Coordinates of C-alpha atoms and ligand atoms in Angstrom, one line a residue:
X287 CA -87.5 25.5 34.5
X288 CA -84.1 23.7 34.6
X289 CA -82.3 23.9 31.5
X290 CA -79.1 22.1 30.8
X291 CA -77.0 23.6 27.5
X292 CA -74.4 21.0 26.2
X293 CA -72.2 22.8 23.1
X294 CA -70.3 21.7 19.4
X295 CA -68.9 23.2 17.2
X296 CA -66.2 26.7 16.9
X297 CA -65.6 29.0 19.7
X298 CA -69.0 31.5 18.5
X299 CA -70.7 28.4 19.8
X300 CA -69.0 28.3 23.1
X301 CA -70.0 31.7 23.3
X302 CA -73.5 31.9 21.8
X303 CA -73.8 29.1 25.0
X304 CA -72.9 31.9 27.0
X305 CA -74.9 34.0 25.7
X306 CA -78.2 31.7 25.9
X307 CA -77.3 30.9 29.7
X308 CA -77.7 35.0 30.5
X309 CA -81.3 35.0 28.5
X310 CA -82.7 32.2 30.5
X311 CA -80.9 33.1 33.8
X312 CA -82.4 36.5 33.4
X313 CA -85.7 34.5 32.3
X314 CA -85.9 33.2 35.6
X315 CA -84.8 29.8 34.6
X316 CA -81.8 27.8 36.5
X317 CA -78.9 26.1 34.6
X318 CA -77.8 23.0 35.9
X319 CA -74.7 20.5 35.2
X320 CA -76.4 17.1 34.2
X321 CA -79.1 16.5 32.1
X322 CA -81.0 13.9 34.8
X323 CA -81.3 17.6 36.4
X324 CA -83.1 19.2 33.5
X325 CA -86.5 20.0 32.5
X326 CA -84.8 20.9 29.1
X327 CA -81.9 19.8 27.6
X328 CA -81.0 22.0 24.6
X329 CA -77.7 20.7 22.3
X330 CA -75.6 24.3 20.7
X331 CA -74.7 22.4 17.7
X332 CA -72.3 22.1 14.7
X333 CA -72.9 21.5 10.9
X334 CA -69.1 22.6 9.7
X335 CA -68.1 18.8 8.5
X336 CA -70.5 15.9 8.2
X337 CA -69.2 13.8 11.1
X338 CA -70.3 17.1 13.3
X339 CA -74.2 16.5 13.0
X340 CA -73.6 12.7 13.0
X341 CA -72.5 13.3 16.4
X342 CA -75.5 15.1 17.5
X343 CA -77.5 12.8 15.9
X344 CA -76.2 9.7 18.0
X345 CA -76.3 12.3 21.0
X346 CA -80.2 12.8 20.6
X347 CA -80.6 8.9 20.6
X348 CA -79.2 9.1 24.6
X349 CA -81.5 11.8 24.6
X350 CA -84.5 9.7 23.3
X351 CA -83.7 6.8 26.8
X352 CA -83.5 9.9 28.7
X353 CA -87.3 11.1 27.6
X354 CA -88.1 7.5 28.1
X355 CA -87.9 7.5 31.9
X356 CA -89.0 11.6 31.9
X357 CA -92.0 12.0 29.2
X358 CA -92.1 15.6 30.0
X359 CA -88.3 16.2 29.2
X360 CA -88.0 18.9 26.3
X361 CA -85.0 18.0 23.9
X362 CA -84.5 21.0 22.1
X363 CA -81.3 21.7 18.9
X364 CA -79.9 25.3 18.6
X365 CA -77.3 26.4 16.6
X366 CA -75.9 25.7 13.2
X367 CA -77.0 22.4 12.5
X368 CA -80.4 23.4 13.5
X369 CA -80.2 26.4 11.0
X370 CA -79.0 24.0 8.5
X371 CA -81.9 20.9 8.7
X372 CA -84.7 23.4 10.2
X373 CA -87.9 21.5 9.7
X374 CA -86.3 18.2 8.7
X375 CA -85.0 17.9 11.9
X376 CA -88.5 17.9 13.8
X377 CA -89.5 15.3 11.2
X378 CA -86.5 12.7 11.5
X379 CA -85.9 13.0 15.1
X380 CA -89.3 12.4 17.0
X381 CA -87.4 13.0 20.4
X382 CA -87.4 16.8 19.3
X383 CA -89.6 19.3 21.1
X384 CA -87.8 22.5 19.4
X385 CA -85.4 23.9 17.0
X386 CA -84.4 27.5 17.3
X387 CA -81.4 28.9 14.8
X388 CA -78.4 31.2 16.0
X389 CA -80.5 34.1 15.5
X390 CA -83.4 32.9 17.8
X391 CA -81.9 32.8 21.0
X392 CA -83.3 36.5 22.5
X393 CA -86.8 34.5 22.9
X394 CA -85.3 30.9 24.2
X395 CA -87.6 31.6 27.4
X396 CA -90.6 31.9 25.7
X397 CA -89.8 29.3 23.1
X398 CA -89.1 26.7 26.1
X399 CA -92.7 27.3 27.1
X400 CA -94.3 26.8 23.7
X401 CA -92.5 23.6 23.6
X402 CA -94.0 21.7 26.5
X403 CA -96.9 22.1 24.5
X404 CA -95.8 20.8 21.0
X405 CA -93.0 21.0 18.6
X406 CA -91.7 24.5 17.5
X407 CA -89.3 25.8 15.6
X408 CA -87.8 29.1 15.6
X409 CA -85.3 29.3 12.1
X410 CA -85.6 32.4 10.6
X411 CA -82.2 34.3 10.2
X412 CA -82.3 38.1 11.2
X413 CA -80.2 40.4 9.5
X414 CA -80.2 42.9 12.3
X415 CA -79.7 40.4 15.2
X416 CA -76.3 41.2 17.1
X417 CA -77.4 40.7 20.5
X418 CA -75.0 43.3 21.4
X419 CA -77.4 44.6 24.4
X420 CA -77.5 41.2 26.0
X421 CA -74.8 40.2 28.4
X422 CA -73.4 36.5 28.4
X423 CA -73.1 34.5 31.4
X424 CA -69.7 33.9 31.6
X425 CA -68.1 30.7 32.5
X426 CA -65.4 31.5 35.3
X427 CA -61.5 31.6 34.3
X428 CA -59.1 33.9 32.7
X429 CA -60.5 34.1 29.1
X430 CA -63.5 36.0 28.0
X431 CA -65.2 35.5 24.6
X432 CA -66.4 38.5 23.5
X433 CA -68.4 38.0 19.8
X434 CA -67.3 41.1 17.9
X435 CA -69.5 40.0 14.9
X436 CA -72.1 37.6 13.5
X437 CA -72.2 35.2 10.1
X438 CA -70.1 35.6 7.3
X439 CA -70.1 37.1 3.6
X440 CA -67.7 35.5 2.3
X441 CA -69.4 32.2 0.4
X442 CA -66.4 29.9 0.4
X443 CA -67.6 27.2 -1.8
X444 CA -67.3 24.7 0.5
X445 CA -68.6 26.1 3.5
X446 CA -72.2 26.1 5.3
X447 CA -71.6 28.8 7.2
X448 CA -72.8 31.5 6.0
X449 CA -76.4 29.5 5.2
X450 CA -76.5 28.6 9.0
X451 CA -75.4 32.1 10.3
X452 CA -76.6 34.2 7.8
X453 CA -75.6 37.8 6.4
X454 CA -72.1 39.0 8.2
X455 CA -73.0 41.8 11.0
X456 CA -71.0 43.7 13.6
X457 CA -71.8 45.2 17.2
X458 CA -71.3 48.3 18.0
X459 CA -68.0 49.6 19.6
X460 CA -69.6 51.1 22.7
X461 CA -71.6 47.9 23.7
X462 CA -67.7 45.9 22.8
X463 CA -65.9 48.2 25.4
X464 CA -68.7 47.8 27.7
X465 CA -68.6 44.0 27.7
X466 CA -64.8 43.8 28.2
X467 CA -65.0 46.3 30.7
X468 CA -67.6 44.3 32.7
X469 CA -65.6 41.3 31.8
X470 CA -62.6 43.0 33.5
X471 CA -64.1 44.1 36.5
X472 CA -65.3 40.5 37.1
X473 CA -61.5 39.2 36.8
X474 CA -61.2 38.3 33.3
X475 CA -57.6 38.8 32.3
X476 CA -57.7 37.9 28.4
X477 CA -60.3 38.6 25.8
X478 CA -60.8 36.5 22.6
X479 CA -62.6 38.5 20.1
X480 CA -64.6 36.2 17.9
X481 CA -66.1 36.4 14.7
X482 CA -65.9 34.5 11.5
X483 CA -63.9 36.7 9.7
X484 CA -63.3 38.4 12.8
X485 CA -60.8 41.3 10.9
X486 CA -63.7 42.5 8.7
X487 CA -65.0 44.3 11.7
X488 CA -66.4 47.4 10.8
X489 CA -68.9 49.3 12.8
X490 CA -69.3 53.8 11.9
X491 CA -65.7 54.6 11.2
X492 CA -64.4 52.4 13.1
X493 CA -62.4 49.4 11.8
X494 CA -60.5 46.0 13.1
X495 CA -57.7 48.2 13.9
X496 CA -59.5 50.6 16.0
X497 CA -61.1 47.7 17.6
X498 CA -58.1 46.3 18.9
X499 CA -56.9 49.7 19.9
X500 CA -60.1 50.3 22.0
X501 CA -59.4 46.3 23.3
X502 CA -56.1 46.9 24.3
X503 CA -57.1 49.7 26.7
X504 CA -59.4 48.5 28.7
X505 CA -58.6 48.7 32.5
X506 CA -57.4 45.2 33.9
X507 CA -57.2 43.4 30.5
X508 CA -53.5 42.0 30.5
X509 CA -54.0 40.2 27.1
X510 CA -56.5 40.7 23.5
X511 CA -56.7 37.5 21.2
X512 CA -58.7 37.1 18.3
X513 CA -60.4 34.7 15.8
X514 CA -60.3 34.1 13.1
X515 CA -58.8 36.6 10.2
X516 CA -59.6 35.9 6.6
X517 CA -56.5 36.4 4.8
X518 CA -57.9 39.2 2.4
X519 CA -59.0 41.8 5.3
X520 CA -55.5 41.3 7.2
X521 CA -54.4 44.8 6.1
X522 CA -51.5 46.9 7.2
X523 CA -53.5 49.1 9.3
X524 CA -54.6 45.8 11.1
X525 CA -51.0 44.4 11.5
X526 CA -49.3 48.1 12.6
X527 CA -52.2 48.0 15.3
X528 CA -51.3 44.2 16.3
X529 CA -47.8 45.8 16.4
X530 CA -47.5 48.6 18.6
X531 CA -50.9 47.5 20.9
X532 CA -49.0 45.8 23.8
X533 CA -51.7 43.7 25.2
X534 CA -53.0 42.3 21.9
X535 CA -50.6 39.0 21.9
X536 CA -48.5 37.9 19.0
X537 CA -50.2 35.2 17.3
X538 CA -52.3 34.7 14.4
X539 CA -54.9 32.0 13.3
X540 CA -54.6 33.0 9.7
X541 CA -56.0 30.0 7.6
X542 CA -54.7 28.9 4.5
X543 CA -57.2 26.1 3.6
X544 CA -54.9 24.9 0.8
X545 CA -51.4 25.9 -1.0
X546 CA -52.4 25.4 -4.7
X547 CA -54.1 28.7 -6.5
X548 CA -56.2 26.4 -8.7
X549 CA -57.1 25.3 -5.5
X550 CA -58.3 28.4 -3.9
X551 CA -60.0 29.9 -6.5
X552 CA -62.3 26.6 -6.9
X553 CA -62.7 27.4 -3.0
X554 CA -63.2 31.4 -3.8
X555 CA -60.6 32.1 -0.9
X556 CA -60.4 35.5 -2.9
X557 CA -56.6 35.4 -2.3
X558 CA -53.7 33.9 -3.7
X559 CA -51.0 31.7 -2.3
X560 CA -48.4 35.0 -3.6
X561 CA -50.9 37.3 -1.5
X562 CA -50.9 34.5 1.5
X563 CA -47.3 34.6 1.5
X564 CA -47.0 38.5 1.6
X565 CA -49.2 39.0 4.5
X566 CA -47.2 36.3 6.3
X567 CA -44.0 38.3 5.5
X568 CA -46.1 41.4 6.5
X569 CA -46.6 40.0 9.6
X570 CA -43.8 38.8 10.7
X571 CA -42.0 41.9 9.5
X572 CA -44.0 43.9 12.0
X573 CA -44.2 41.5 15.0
X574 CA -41.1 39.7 15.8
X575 CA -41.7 36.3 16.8
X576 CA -45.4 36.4 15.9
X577 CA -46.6 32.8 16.1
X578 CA -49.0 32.0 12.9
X579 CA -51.7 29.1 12.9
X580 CA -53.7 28.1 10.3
X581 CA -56.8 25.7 8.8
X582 CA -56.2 23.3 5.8
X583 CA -58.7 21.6 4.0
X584 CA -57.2 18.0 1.8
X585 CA -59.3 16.3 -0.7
X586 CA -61.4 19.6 -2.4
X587 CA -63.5 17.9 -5.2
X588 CA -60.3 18.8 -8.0
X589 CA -57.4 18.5 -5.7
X590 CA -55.1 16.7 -7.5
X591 CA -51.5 15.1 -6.0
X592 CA -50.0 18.5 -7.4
X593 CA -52.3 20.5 -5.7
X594 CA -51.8 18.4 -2.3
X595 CA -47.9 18.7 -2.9
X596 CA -48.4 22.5 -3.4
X597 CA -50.3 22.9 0.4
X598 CA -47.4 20.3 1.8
X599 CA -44.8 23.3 0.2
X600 CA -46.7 25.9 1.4
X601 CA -47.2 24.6 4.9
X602 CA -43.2 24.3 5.0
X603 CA -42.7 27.9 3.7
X604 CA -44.5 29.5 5.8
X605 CA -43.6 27.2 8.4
X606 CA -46.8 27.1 10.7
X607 CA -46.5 26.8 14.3
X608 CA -49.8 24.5 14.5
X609 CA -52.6 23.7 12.2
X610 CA -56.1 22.8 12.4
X611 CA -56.6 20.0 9.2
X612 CA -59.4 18.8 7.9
X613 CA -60.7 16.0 5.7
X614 CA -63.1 18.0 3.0
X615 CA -66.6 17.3 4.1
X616 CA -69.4 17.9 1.5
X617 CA -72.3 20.4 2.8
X618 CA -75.7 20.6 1.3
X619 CA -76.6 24.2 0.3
X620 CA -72.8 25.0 -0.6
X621 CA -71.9 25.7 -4.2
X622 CA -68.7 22.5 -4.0
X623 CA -71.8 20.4 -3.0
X624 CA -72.3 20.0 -6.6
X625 CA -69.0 19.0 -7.7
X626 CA -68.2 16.0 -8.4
X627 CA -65.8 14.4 -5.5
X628 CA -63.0 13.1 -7.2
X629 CA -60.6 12.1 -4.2
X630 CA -61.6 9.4 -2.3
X631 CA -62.1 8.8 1.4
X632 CA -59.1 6.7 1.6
X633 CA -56.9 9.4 -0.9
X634 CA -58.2 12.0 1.4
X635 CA -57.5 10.0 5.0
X636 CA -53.5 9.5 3.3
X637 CA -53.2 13.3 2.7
X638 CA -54.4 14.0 6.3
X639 CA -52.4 12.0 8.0
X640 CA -48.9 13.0 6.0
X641 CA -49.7 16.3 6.3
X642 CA -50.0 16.1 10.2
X643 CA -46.9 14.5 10.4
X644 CA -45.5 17.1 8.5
X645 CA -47.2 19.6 11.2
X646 CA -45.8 17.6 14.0
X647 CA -42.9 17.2 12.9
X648 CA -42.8 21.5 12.3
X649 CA -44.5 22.4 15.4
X650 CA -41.6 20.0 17.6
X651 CA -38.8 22.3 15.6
X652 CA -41.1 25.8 16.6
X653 CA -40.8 24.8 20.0
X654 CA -37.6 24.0 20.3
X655 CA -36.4 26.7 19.3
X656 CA -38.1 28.2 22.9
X657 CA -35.9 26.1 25.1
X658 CA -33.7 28.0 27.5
X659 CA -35.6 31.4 27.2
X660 CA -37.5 32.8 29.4
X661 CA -41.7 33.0 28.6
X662 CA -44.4 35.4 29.8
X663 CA -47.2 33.0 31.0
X664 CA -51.0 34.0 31.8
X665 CA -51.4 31.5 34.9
X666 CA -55.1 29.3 33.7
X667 CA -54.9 27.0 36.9
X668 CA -53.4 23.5 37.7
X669 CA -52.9 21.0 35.1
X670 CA -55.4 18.7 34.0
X671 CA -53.3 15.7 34.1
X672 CA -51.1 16.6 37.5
X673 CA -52.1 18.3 40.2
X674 CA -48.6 19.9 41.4
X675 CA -48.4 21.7 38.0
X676 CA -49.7 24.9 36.5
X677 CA -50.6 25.8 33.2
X678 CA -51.4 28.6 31.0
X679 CA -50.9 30.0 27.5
X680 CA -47.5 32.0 26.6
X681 CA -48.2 35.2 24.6
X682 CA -47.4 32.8 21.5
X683 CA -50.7 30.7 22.5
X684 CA -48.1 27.8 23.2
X685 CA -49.0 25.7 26.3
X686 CA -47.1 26.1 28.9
X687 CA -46.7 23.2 32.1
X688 CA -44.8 23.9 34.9
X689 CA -44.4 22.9 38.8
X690 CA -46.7 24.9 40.8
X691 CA -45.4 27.8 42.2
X692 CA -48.1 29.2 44.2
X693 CA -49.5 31.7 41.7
X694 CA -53.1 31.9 41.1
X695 CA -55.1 32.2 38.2
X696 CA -54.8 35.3 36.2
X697 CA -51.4 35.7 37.4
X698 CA -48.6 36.7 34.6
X699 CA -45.7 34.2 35.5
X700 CA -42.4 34.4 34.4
X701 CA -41.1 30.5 33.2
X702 CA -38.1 29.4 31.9
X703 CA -38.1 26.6 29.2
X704 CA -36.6 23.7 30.0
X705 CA -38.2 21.4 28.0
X706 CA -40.6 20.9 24.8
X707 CA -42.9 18.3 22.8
X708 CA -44.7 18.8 19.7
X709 CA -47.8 20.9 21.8
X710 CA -46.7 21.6 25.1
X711 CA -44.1 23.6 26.4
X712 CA -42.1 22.6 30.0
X713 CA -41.2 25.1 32.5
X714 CA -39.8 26.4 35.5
X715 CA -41.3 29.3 37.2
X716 CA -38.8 32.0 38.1
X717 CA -40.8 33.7 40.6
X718 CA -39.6 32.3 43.4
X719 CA -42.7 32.0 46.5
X720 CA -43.2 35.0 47.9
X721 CA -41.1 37.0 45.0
X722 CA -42.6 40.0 43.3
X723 CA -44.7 38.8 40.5
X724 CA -44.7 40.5 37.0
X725 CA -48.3 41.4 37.9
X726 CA -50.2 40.7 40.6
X727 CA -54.2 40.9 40.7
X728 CA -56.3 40.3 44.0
X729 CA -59.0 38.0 44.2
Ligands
SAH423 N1 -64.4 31.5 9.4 C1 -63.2 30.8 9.5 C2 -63.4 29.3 9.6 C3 -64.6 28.7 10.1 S1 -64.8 27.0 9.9 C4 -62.3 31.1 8.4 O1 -62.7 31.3 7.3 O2 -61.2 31.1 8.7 C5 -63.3 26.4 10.5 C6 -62.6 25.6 9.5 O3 -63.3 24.4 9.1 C7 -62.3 26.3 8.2 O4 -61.2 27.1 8.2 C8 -62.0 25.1 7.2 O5 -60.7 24.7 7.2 C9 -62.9 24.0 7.8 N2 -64.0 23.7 7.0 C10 -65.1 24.5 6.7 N3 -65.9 23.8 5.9 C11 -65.4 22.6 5.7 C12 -65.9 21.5 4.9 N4 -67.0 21.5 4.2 N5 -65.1 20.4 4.9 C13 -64.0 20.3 5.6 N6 -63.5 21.3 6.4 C14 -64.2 22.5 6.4
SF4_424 FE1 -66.8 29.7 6.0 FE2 -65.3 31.0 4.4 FE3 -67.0 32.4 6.0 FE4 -64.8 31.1 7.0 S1 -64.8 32.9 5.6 S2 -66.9 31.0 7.8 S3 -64.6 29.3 5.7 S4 -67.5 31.0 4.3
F3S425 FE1 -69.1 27.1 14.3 FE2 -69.8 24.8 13.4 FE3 -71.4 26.8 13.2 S1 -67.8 25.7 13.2 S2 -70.2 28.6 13.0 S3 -70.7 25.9 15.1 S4 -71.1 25.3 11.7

């Protein structure tokens, strides 16, 4: 069978992608790049905001032509949104030959079989599931996502999550190390560490900390990322481990989701702006020039112009280097789905777009402030927009652009600012051809 995977949604998607590919590889089955190709098409999907499953749902309409031509095409939904409709899905959407949940994917083989024959779905979420023997098949660069844990416990009010991913779980350490290790050895030069409240990490004795420790020394791994932290498990045995663990790079995703207590509490963010604060000054008390990232959410059923002005203070205090910001979305099984909305989509499109000016306007002072010195860049390959030019992520997660210099990907490259926008930083290599790189790997 040819099977063609085409992913929504947050990084654990990209990688739950990866990790179906490896299942139906080792199944026998052959992945291909277009869905013409495809005996299967299966969409890794999203239900975080509403707009996210209204794109999937015109996506399955292309879908529905596609099956014209092809009868025996199976059109199959995986992942969140999947979880989240279940049988309601097979009902509305005729086109549909399966839907299998994030927790179903060790028997997507089989499942594909049953399918030809008639509609299945596979949507019961498994406590126990990690996954943590199977190994993903990676697509080729420098970054590896490695999925540290599953679902979440957390029950933010407004937030599907944890109905379409179920109870919070964690892999074991050993299977972790072995992953990177084989990620490593295959020429991956960064690791992401992935989970939804990715710091909660606990497997045995170990903790986050440990984790990052264990991260940080495996052979060939020149950088360890992560994402994302909930603010309440960022504790100082986390943030002395960030500090002194060389490879695990100076930035934080920490999100806020809004600066107003009221707020947060309606959200049950279990922390406090105060608390928010004090980790930020934690952080950056312990990591010089850590770079910090966060979420927002405007227009929470409550938010009043107060509580919007609050997030806009807060967002100046802590002075984010980016933000991810989002219009609230109301989300069937959540607790918030039952309060009343009381800002409206126009209200809440005004708040969004002042507060990403406010972003812009932060993040073009943030980089700035890099011109003239001299970054550290992991080389990713050429630049999507010019082919002369390389580009890669400083240890700050800050795009970097500058004129090709030979080095390959996976290459640390030394680069001198010289000039800066609002999201990308421009440099100029200062290994000269043929110069002794900061680190040089073969292959
Ligand atoms: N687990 C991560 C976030 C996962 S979802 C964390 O807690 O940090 C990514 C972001 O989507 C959230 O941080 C939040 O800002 C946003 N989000 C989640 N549910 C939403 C909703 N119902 N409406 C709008 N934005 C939402
Ligand atoms: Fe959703 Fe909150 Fe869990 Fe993040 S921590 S996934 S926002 S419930
Ligand atoms: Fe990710 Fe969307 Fe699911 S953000 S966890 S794919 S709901």
């Amino acid at each position: 069978m040819r099977v063609f995977l085409e992913t929504y949604g947050c990084q654990m998607n990209v990688a739950d992608s990866e990790l179906m590919a490896g299942v139906l590889q080792r199944a026998g089955m052959e992945l291909v790049e277009r869905p013409e190709d495809a005996d299967a098409v299966i969409l890794n999907t999203c239900a975080i905001r509403e707009n996210a499953e209204r794109r999937v749902l015109g996506r399955l309409g292309d879908y529905a032509h596609l099956k014209l031509a092809n009868p025996a095409l199976i059109v199959g939904v995986a992942g969140c949104m999947a979880q989240h409709l279940r049988g309601k899905l097979l009902e509305r959407k005729r086109v549909l030959d399966l839907v299998v949940g994030p927790d179903g994917y060790r028997a997507l083989p089989e499942l594909l079989r049953r399918a030809a024959g008639e509609p299945v779905a596979a949507v019961r979420l498994d406590r126990d599931e990690t996954y943590g023997d199977l190994e993903p098949r990676r697509e080729p660069g420098v970054r590896a996502w490695v999925t540290v844990q599953r679902g979440c416990d957390k029950f933010c009010t407004y937030c599907v999550v944890p109905f379409t991913r179920g109870r919070e779980r964690s892999l074991p350490l050993p299977d972790l190390v072995g992953q990177m290790e084989r990620a490593a050895a295959r020429g991956f030069r960064e690791v992401v560490l992935l989970g939804q409240t990715v710091n909660s990490w606990r497997h045995g004795e170990s903790d986050f900390a440990d984790l990052l420790r264990a991260a940080n020394d495996v052979d060939g791994i020149l950088r360890v990322r992560f994402t994302s932290p909930h603010p309440a498990d960022m504790t100082p045995r986390v943030i002395e481990a960030m500090a002194t663990c060389e490879r695990v790079m100076p930035h934080v995703h920490l999100p806020l989701q809004s600066g107003s207590d009221r707020v947060l509490e309606g959200m049950h963010r279990t922390y406090t702006r105060a608390q928010f604060m004090d980790v930020v000054a934690q952080l950056r008390a312990a990591i010089p020039g850590v770079a910090i990232s966060t979420d927002i959410i405007v227009g929470f059923p409550g938010e009043t112009e107060a509580d919007y002005q609050a997030t806009l203070e807060a967002y100046r205090e802590v002075h984010f280097d980016s933000g991810f910001l989002f219009k609230y979305s109301a989300r069937p099984d959540t607790r918030a789905f039952r309060l009343p909305e009381t800002v409206s989509e126009e209200e809440k499109g005004r708040r969004l777009t002042e507060l990403i000016d406010l972003q812009m306007a932060l993040s073009a002072e943030v980089n700035d402030r890099w011109l003239g010195r001299t970054v550290e860049v992991l080389v990713e390959g050429g630049s999507r927009r010019d082919g002369a030019q390389l580009h890669g992520k400083s240890r700050e997660f800050k795009t970097v652009v500058f004129a090709d210099d030979g080095s390959p990907a996976g290459r640390l490259a030394r680069v001198r600012v010289v000039g800066a926008t609002a999201i990308t930083l421009i440099g100029e290599s200062l290994d000269a051809p043929g110069a002794q790189p900061l680190v040089s790997i073969g292959g």
